[in-house]
Tab-separated table of C-alpha atoms in Angstrom:
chain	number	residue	atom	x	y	z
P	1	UNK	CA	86.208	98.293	110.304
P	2	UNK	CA	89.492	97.884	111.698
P	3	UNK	CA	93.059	98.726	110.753
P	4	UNK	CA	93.635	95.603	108.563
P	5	UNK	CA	89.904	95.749	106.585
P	6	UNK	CA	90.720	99.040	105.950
P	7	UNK	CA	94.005	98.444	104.008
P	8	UNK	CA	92.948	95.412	102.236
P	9	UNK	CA	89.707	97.465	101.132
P	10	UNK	CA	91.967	100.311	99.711
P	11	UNK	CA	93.894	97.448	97.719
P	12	UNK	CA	96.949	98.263	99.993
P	13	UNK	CA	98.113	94.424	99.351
P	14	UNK	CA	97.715	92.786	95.500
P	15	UNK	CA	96.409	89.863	96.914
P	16	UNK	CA	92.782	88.421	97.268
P	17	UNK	CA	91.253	88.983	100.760
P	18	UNK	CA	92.200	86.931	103.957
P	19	UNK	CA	90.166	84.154	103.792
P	20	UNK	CA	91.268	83.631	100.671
P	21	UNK	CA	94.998	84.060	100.969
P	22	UNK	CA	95.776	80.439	101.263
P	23	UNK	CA	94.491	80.048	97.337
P	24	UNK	CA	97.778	81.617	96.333
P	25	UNK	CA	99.410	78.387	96.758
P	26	UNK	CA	97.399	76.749	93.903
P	27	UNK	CA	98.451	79.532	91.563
P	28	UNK	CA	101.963	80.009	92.426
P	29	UNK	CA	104.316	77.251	91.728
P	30	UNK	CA	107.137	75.831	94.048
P	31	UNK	CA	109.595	77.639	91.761
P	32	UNK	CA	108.334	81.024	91.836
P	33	UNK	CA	109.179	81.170	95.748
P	34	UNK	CA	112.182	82.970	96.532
P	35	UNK	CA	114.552	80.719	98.355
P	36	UNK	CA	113.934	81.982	101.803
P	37	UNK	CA	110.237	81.529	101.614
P	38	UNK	CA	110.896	78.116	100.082
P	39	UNK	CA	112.549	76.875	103.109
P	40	UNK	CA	109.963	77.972	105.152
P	41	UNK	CA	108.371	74.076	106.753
P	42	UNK	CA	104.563	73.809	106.806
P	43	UNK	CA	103.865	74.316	110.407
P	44	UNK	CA	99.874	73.757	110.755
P	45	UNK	CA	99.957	70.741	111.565
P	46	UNK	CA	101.715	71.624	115.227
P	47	UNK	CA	98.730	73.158	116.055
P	48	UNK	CA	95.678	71.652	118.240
P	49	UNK	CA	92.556	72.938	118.208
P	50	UNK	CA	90.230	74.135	121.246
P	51	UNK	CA	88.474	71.026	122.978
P	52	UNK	CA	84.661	70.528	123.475
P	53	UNK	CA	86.129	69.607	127.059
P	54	UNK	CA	87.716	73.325	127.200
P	55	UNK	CA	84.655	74.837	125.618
P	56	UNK	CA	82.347	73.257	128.736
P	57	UNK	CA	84.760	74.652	131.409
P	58	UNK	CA	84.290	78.290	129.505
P	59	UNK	CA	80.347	77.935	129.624
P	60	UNK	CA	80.921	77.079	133.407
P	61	UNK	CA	83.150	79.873	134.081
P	62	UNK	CA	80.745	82.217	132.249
P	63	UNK	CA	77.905	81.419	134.964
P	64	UNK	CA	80.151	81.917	137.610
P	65	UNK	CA	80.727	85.376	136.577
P	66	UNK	CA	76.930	85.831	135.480
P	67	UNK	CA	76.679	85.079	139.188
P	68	UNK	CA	78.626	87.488	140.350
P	69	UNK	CA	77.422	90.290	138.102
P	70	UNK	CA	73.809	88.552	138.717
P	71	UNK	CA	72.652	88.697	135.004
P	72	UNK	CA	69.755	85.757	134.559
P	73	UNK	CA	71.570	85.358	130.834
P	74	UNK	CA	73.586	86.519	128.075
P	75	UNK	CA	73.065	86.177	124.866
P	76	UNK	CA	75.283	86.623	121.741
P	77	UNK	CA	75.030	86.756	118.051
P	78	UNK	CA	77.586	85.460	115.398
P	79	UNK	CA	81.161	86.372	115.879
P	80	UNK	CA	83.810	85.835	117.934
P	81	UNK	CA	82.343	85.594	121.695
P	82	UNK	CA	80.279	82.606	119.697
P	83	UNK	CA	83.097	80.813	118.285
P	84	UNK	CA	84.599	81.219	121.514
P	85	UNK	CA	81.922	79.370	123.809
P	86	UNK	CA	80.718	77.104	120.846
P	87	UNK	CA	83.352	76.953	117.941
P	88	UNK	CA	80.692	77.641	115.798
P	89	UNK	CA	81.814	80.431	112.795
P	90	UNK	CA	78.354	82.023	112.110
P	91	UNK	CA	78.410	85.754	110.610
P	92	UNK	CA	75.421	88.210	111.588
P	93	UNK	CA	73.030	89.121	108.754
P	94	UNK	CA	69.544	90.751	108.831
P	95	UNK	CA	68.368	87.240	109.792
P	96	UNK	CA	69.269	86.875	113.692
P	97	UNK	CA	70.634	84.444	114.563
P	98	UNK	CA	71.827	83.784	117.905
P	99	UNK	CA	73.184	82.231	121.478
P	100	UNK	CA	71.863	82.464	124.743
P	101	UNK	CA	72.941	81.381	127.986
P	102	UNK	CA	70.785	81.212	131.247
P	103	UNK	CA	72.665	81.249	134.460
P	104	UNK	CA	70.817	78.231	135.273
P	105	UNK	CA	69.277	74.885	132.936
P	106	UNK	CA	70.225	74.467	128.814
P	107	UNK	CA	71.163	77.213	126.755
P	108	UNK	CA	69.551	77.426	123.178
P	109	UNK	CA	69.589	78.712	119.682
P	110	UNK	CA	67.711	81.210	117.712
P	111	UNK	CA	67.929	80.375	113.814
P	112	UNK	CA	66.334	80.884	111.075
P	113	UNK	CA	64.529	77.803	110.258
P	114	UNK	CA	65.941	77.248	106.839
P	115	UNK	CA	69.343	77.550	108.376
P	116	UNK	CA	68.687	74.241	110.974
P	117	UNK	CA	69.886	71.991	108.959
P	118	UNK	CA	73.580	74.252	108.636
P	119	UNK	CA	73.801	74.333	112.542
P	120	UNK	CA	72.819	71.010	113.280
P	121	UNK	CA	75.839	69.534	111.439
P	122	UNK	CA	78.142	71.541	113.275
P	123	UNK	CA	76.484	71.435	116.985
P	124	UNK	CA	79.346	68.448	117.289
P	125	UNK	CA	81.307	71.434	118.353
P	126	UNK	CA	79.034	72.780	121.065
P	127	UNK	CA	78.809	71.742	125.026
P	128	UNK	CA	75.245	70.014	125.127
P	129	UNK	CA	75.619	68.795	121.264
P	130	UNK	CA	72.221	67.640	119.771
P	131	UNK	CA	70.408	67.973	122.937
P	132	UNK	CA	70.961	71.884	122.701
P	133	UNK	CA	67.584	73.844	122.665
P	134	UNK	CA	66.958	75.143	118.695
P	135	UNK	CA	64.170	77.416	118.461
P	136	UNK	CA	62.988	77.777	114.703
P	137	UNK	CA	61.438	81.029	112.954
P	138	UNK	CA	59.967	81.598	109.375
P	139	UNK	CA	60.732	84.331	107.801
P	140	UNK	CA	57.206	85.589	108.347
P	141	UNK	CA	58.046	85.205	112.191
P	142	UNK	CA	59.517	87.392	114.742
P	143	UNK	CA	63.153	86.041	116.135
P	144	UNK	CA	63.086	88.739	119.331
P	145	UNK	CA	59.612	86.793	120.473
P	146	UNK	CA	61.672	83.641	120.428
P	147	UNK	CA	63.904	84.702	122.500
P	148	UNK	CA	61.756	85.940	125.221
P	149	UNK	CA	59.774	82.423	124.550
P	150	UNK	CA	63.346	80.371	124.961
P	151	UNK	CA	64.256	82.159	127.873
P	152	UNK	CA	60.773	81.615	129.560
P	153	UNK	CA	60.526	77.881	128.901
P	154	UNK	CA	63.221	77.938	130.959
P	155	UNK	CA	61.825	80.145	134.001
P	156	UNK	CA	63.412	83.897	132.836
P	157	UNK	CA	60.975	85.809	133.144
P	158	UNK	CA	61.982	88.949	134.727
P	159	UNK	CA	65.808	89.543	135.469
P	160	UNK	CA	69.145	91.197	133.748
P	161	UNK	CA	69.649	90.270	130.032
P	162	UNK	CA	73.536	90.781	129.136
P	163	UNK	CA	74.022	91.319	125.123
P	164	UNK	CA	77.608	90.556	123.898
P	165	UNK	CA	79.132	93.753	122.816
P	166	UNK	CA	79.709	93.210	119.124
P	167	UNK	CA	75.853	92.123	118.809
P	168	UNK	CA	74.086	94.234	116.356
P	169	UNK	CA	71.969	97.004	117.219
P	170	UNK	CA	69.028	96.490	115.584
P	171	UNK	CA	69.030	92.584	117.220
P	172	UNK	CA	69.637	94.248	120.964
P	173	UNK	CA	66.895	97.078	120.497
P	174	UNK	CA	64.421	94.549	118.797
P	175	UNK	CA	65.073	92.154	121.798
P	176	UNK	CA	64.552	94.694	124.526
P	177	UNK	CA	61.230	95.598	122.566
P	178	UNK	CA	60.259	92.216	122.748
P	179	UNK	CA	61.039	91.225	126.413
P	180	UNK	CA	59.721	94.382	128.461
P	181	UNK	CA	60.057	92.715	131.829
P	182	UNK	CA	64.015	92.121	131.005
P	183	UNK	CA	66.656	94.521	131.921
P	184	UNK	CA	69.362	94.250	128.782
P	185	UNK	CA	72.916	94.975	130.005
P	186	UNK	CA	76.366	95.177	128.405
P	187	UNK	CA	77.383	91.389	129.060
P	188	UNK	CA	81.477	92.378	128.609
P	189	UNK	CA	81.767	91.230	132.024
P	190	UNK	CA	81.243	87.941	131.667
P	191	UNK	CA	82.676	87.378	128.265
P	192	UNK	CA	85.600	89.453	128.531
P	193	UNK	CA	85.643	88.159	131.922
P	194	UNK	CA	86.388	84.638	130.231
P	195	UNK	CA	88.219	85.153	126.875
P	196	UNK	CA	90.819	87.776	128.720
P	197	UNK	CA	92.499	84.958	130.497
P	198	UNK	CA	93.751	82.384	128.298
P	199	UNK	CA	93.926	79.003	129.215
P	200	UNK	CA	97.343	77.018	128.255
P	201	UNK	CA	95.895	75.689	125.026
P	202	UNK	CA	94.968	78.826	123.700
P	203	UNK	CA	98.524	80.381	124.772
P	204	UNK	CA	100.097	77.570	122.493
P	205	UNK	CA	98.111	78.343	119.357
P	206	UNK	CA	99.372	81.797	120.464
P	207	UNK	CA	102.981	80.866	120.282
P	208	UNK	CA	102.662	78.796	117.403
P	209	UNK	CA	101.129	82.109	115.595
P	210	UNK	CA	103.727	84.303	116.769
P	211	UNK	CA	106.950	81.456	115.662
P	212	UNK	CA	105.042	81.700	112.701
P	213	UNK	CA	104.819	85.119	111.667
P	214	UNK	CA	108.652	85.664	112.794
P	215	UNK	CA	109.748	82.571	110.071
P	216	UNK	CA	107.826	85.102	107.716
P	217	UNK	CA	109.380	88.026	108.029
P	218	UNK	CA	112.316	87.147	108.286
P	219	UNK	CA	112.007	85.188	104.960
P	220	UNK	CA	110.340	88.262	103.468
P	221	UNK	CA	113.374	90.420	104.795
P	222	UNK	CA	115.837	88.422	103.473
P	223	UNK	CA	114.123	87.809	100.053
P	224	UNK	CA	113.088	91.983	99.648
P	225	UNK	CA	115.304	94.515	98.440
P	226	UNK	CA	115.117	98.209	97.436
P	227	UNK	CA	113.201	98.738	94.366
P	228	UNK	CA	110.807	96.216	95.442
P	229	UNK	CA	107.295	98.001	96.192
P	230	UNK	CA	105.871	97.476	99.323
P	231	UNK	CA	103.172	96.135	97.295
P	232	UNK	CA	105.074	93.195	96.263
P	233	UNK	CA	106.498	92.882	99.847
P	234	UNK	CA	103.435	92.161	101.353
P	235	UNK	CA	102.079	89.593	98.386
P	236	UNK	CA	105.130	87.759	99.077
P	237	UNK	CA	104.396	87.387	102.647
P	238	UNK	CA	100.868	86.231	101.864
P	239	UNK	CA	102.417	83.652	100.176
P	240	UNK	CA	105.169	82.694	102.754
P	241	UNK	CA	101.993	82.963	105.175
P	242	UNK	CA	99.781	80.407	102.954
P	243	UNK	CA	103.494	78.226	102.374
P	244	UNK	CA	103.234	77.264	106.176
P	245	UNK	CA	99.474	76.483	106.044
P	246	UNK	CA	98.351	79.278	107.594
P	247	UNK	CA	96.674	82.923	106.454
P	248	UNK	CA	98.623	85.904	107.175
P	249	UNK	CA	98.435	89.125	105.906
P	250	UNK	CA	101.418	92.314	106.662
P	251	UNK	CA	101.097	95.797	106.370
P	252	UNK	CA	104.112	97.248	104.834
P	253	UNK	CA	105.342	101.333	105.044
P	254	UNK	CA	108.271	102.557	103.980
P	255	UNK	CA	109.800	106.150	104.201
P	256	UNK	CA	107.563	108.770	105.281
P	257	UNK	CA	104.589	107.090	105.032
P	258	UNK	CA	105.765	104.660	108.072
P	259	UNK	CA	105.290	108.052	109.878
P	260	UNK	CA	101.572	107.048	109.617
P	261	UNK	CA	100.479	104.841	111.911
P	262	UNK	CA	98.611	102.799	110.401
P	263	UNK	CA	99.959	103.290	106.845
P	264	UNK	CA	99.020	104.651	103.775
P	265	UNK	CA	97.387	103.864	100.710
P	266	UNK	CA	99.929	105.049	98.082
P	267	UNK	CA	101.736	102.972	96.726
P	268	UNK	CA	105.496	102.713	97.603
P	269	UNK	CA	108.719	101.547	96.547
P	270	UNK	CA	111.707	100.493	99.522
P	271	UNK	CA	114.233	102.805	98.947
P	272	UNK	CA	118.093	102.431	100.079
P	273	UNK	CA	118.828	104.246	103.587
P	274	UNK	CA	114.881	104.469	104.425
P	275	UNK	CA	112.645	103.385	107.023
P	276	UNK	CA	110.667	100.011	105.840
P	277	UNK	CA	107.345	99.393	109.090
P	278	UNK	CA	105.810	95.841	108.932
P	279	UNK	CA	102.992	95.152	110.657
P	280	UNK	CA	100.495	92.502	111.371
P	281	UNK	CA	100.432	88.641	111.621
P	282	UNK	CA	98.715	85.571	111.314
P	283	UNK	CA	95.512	83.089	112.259
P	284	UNK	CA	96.346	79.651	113.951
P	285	UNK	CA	92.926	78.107	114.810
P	286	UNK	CA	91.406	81.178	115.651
P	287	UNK	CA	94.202	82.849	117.644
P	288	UNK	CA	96.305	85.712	116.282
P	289	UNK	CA	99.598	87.080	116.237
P	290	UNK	CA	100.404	90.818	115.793
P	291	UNK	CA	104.130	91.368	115.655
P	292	UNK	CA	105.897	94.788	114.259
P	293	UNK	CA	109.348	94.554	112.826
P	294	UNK	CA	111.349	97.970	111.405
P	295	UNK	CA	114.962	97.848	109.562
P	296	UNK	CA	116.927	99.836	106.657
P	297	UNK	CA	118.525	98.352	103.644
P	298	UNK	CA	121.277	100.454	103.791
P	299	UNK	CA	123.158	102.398	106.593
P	300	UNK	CA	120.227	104.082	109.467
P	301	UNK	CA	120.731	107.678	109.808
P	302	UNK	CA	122.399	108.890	113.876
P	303	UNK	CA	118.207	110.007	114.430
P	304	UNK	CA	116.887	106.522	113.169
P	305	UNK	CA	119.588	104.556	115.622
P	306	UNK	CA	118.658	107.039	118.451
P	307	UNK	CA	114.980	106.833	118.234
P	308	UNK	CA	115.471	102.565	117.822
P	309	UNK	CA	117.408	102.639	120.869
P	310	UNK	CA	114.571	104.342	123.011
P	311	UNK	CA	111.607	102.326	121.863
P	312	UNK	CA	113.445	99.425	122.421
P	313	UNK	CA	114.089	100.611	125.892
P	314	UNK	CA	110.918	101.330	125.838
P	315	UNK	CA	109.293	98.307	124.919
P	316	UNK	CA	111.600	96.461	127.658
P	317	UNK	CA	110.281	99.153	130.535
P	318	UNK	CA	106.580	98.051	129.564
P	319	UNK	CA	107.571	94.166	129.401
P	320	UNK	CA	109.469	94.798	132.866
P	321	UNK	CA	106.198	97.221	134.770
P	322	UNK	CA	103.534	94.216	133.245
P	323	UNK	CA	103.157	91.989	136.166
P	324	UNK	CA	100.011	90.587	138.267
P	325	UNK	CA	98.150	93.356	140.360
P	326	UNK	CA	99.545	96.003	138.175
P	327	UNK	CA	97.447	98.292	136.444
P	328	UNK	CA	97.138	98.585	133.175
P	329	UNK	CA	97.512	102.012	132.859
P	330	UNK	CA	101.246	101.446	134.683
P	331	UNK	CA	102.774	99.556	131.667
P	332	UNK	CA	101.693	102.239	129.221
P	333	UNK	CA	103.104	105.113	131.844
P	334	UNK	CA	106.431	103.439	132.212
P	335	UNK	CA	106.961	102.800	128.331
P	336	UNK	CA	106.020	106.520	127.983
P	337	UNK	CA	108.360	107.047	130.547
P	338	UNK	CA	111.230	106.248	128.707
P	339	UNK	CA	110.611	108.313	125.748
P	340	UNK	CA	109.716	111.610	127.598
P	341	UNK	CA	112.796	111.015	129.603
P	342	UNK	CA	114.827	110.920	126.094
P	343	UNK	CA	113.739	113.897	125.163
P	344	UNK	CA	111.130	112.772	122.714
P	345	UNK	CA	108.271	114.402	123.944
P	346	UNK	CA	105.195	113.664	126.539
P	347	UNK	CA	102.434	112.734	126.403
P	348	UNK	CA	101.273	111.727	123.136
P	349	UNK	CA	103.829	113.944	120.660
P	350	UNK	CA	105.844	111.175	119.117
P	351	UNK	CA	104.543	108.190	120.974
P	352	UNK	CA	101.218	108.857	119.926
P	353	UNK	CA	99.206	105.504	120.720
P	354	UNK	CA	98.785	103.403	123.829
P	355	UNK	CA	101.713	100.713	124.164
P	356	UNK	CA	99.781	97.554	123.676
P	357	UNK	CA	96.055	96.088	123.265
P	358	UNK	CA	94.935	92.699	124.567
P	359	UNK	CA	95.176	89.996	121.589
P	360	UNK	CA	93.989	86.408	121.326
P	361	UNK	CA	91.271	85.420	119.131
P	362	UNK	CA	90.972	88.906	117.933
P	363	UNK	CA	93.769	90.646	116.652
P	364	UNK	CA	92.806	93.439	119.492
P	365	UNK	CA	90.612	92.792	122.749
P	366	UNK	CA	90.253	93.522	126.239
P	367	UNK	CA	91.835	94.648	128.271
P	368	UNK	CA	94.253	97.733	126.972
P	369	UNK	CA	97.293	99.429	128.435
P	370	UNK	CA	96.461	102.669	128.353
P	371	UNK	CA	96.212	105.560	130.686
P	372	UNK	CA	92.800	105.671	132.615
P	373	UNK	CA	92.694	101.629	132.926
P	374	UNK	CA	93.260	100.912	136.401
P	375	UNK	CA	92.195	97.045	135.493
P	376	UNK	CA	94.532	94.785	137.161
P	377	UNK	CA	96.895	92.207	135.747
P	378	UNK	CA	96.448	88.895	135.984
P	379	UNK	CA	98.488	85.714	135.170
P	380	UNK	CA	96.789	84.445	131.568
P	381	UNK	CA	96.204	87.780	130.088
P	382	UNK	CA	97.624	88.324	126.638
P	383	UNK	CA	98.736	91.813	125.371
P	384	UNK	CA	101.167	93.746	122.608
P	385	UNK	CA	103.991	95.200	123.907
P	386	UNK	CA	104.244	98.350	120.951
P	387	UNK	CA	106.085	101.753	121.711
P	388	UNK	CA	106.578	103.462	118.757
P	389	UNK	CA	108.134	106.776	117.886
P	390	UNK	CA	106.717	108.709	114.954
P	391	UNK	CA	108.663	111.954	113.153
P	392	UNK	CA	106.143	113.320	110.487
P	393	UNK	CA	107.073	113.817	106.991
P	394	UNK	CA	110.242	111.465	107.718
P	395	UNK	CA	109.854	107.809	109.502
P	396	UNK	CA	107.955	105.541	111.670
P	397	UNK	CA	109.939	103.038	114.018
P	398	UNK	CA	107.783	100.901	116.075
P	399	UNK	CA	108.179	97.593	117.699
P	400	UNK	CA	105.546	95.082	119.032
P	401	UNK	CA	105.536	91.906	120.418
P	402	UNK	CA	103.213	90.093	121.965
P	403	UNK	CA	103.724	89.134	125.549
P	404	UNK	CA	101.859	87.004	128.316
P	405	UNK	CA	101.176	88.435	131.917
P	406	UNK	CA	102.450	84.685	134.217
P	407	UNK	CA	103.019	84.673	137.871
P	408	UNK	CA	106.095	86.597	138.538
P	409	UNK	CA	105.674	88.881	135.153
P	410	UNK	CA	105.551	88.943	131.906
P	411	UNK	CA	107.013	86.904	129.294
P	412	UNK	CA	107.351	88.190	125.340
P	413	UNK	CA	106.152	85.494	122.918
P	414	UNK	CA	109.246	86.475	120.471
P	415	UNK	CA	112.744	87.995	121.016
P	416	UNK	CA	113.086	91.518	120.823
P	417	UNK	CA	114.339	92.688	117.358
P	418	UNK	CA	118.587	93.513	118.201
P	419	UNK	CA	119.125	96.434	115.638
P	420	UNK	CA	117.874	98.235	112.419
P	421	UNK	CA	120.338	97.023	109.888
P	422	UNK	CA	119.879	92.809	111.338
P	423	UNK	CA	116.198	93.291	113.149
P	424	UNK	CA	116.461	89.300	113.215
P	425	UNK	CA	119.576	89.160	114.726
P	426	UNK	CA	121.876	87.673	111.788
P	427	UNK	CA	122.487	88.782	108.369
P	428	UNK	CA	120.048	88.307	105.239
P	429	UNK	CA	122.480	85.944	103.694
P	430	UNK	CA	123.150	83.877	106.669
């Protein structure tokens, strides 16, 4: 379960779950908007989906790097990696259901049979369409045999099997029980191999998510104000989220509980002269945006406007080291850098997580900047860019953008926030 699950689950945010955020707009009138949200344009329309022409060039790219890693196939259940190479949305259930890919002749489909129907009408979607293999089980029937059946109609035999990381356990272990003359392999690879370099479509969708989210909350800024829970703060960007056609969802902290993290679950009410964390971001056909933004209503204490100033540095050091045939690890070192050379502490005493994780169609992928990942930078790649100090007991200041490695560096998706008291650069009634 990741960070954002695990808020929503602890009813962090008053607001139905993300897929459903968009409904707020039928229950919340026009008037009920603050004025800043109400401004906000409806942006969706900007964006344009992943072709079937793009999706072909993945599937190619994939057995180029099965090649090279010399797996026979891969295979993947529902999920991201599947939306990714099909744009299909399937979710995994007891019932397998799944994708495979030979390095060489069609690919095909395990599914339940009842389910054919459902995946037919969408296989518009997929590279090969209707002439895609489909391989049909009752629910009396094994799935695992009909994937060792699939994958010998088409001459597999013998050979590497890679498994998409995120499949399910019980699918992978059934599988390998099923085809003893296949070797099953971590298949990361090949798929993060693909989805770890975006192509310029995908970086737009990016962009679009990331303008997004900054209309937000800078909307929500100028529309909160203390004695406003955090609660209420985060509804409202829901609603600025669902106001631009899109579903968002922040995580807000204030005062000592922005020392967390990733927040807490009591509730909280922005005070005058605290710390107020946001976190989070937004979905634009599948890609995401993850964007942190901290500010006081009220006057920053000297240790608030000291600690801003070095993450800021900070964040600028990592954006400056992130550049093709760096390592990973080096952007994380030279954000760390600055804050042990302020006095702040090494290691992980203050800045106590990595400075960013890779980010496209989920909200955190390969590959991470952290220490012990020599993996090399290379134009494409998408990361955050989020030092952050944290002083128990008394505030939380981080700042992320998200930031694209091209071929003479690295390029933030958004401007750096300027200050504490105007983190968007003018004042909240400009």
């Amino acid at each position: 379960m990741d960070r954002r699950r695990f808020l929503r689950s602890g009813a962090l945010l008053a607001v139905p779950a993300l897929g459903q955020a968009q409904q707020l707009q039928l229950h919340d009138s026009e008037a009920a908007l603050p004025p800043a949200v109400k401004a906000l344009k409806y942006r969706i329309g900007e964006a344009k989906g992943i072709t079937l022409a793009e999706r072909e060039m993945r599937l190619a790219r994939a057995r180029e790097l099965m090649a090279i890693s010399t797996f026979d196939a891969i295979l993947m259940a529902g999920g991201t990696s599947l939306t990714y190479f099909t744009g299909l949305r399937w979710g995994n259930s007891e019932r397998m259901m799944c994708f495979v890919l030979p390095a060489k002749g069609n690919p095909f489909f395990v599914v339940p049979h009842f389910e054919e129907g459902r995946l037919r009408e969408r296989l518009d979607t997929v590279p090969g369409g209707q002439n895609v293999r489909l391989y049909l089980w009752q629910e009396d029937e094994s799935s695992y045999e009909l994937v060792r059946k699939g994958l010998a109609d088409g001459g597999v035999l013998t050979g590497t099997l890679g498994i998409e990381e995120r499949t399910p356990f019980v699918f992978a272990n059934e599988i390998a029980r099923a085809c003893p003359n296949l070797h099953l392999v971590d298949a990361t690879p090949v798929v993060a191999g693909c989805r770890m370099i975006k192509s310029p479509a995908e970086l737009a969708l990016m962009r679009l998510a990331c303008s997004i989210t900054m209309q937000v909350y800078e909307a929500a800024w100028k529309s909160a104000h203390p004695g406003m829970t955090t609660r209420d703060f985060s509804s409202l960007c829901v609603r600025a989220y669902a106001h631009m056609g899109v579903v968002g969802e922040t995580n807000c902290q204030t005062g000592p509980f922005s020392a967390l993290p990733h927040g807490s679950l009591t509730p909280q009410v922005i005070k005058e002269n605290e710390m107020v964390l946001i976190d989070d971001g937004c979905l634009v056909e599948g890609y995401q945006s993850d964007i942190s933004r901290a500010w006081v209503y009220g006057k920053p204490t000297d240790t608030m406007l000291r600690h801003f100033d070095i993450v800021h540095r900070a964040q600028a050091a990592a954006r400056d080291a992130a550049r093709p045939g760096a390592e990973c690890q080096q952007v994380d070192a030279a954000a760390r850098k600055v804050v042990a050379d302020a006095g702040l502490g090494s290691d992980y005493q203050t800045f106590v997580h990595r400075v960013g994780h890779g980010i496209g169609m989920d909200g955190h992928e390969w590959p991470y900047l952290v220490r012990g990942n020599t993996t090399k930078l290379q134009p494409g790649m998408t990361f955050s860019d989020e030092p952050a100090t944290f002083v128990p007991s008394e505030f939380g200041l981080r700042l992320e953008d998200d930031m694209v490695i091209t071929a003479n560096g690295a390029e933030l998706l958004t401007a750096q926030s300027p200050s504490l008291e105007y983190p968007f650069g003018r004042s909240p009634s400009s």
